[in-house]
Short mmCIF file of the C-alpha atoms (twelve columns), coordinates in Angstrom:
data_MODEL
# 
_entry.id   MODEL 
# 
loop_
_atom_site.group_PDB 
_atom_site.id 
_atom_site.type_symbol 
_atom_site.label_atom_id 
_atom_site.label_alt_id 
_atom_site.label_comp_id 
_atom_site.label_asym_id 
_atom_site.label_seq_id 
_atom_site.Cartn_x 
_atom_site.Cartn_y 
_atom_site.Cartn_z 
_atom_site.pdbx_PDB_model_num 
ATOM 1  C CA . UNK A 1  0.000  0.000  0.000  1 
ATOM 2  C CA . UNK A 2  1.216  3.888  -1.127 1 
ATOM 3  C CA . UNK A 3  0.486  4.770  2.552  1 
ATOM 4  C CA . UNK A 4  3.191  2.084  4.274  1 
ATOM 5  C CA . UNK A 5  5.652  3.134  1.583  1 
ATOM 6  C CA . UNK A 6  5.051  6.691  2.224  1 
ATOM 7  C CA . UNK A 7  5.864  6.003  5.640  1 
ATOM 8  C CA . UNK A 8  8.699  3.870  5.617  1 
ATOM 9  C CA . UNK A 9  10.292 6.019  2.647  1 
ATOM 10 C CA . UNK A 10 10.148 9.114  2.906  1 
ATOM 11 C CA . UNK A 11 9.973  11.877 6.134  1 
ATOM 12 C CA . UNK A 12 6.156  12.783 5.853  1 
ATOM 13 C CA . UNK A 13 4.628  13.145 9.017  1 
ATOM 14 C CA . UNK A 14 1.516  11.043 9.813  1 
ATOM 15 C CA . UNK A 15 -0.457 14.435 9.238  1 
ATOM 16 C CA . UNK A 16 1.112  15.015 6.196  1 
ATOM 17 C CA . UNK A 17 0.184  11.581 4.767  1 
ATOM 18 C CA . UNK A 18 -3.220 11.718 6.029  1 
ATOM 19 C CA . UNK A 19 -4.104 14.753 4.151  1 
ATOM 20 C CA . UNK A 20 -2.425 13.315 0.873  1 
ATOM 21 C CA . UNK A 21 -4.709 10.347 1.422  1 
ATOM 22 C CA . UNK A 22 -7.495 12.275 1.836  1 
ATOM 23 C CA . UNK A 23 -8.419 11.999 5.806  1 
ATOM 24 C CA . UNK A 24 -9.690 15.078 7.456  1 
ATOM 25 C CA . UNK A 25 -7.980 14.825 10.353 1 
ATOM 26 C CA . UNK A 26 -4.924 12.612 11.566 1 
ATOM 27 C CA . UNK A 27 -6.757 11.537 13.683 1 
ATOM 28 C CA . UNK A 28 -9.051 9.681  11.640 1 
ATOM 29 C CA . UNK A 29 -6.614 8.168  9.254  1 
ATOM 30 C CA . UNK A 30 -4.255 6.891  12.286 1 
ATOM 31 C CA . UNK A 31 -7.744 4.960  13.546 1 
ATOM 32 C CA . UNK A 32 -7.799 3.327  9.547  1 
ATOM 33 C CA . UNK A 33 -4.396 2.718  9.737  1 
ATOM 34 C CA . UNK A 34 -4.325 0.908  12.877 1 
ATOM 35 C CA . UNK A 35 -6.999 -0.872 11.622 1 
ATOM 36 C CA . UNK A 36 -5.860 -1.986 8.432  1 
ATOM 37 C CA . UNK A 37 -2.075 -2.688 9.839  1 
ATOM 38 C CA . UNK A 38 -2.420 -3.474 13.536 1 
ATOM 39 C CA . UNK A 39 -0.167 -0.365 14.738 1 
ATOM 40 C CA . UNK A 40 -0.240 3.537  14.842 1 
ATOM 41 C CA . UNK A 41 1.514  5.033  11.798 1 
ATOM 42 C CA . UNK A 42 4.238  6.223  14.102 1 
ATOM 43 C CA . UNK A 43 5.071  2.870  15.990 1 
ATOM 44 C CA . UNK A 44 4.752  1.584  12.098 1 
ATOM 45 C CA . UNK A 45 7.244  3.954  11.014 1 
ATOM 46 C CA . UNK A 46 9.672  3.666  14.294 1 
ATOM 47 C CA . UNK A 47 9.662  -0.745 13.294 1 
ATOM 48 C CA . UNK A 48 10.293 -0.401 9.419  1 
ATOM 49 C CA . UNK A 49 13.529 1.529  10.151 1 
ATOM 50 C CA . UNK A 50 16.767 -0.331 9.996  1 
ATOM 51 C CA . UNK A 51 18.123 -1.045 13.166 1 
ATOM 52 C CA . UNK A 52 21.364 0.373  13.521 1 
ATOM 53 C CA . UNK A 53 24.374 -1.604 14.636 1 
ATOM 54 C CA . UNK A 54 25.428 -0.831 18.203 1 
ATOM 55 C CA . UNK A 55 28.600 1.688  18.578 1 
ATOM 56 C CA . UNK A 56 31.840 -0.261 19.590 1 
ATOM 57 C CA . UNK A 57 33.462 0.785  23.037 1 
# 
């Protein structure tokens, strides 16, 4: 889905994306999302970024 990508690809906030899609508030389309995915947008976006290795000592 355009939505995911938009969130796991680019730096769009969830409000942002929302009104691209259409929603009138963020609100609204974070309810859908959660829905439709199982998670917030945010918590979505925070677990499809790439872990990053742990600094050396």
């Amino acid at each position: 889905m355009q939505v995911a990508r938009w969130l796991k690809e680019t730096a769009m906030t969830p409000d942002h994306v929302a009104e691209r899609c259409g929603y009138d508030t963020a609100s609204s389309f974070s309810k859908a999302f959660r829905r439709a995915y199982g998670v917030s947008p945010a918590t979505y976006r925070r677990r499809s970024d790439p872990i990053a290795p742990a600094a050396a000592p």
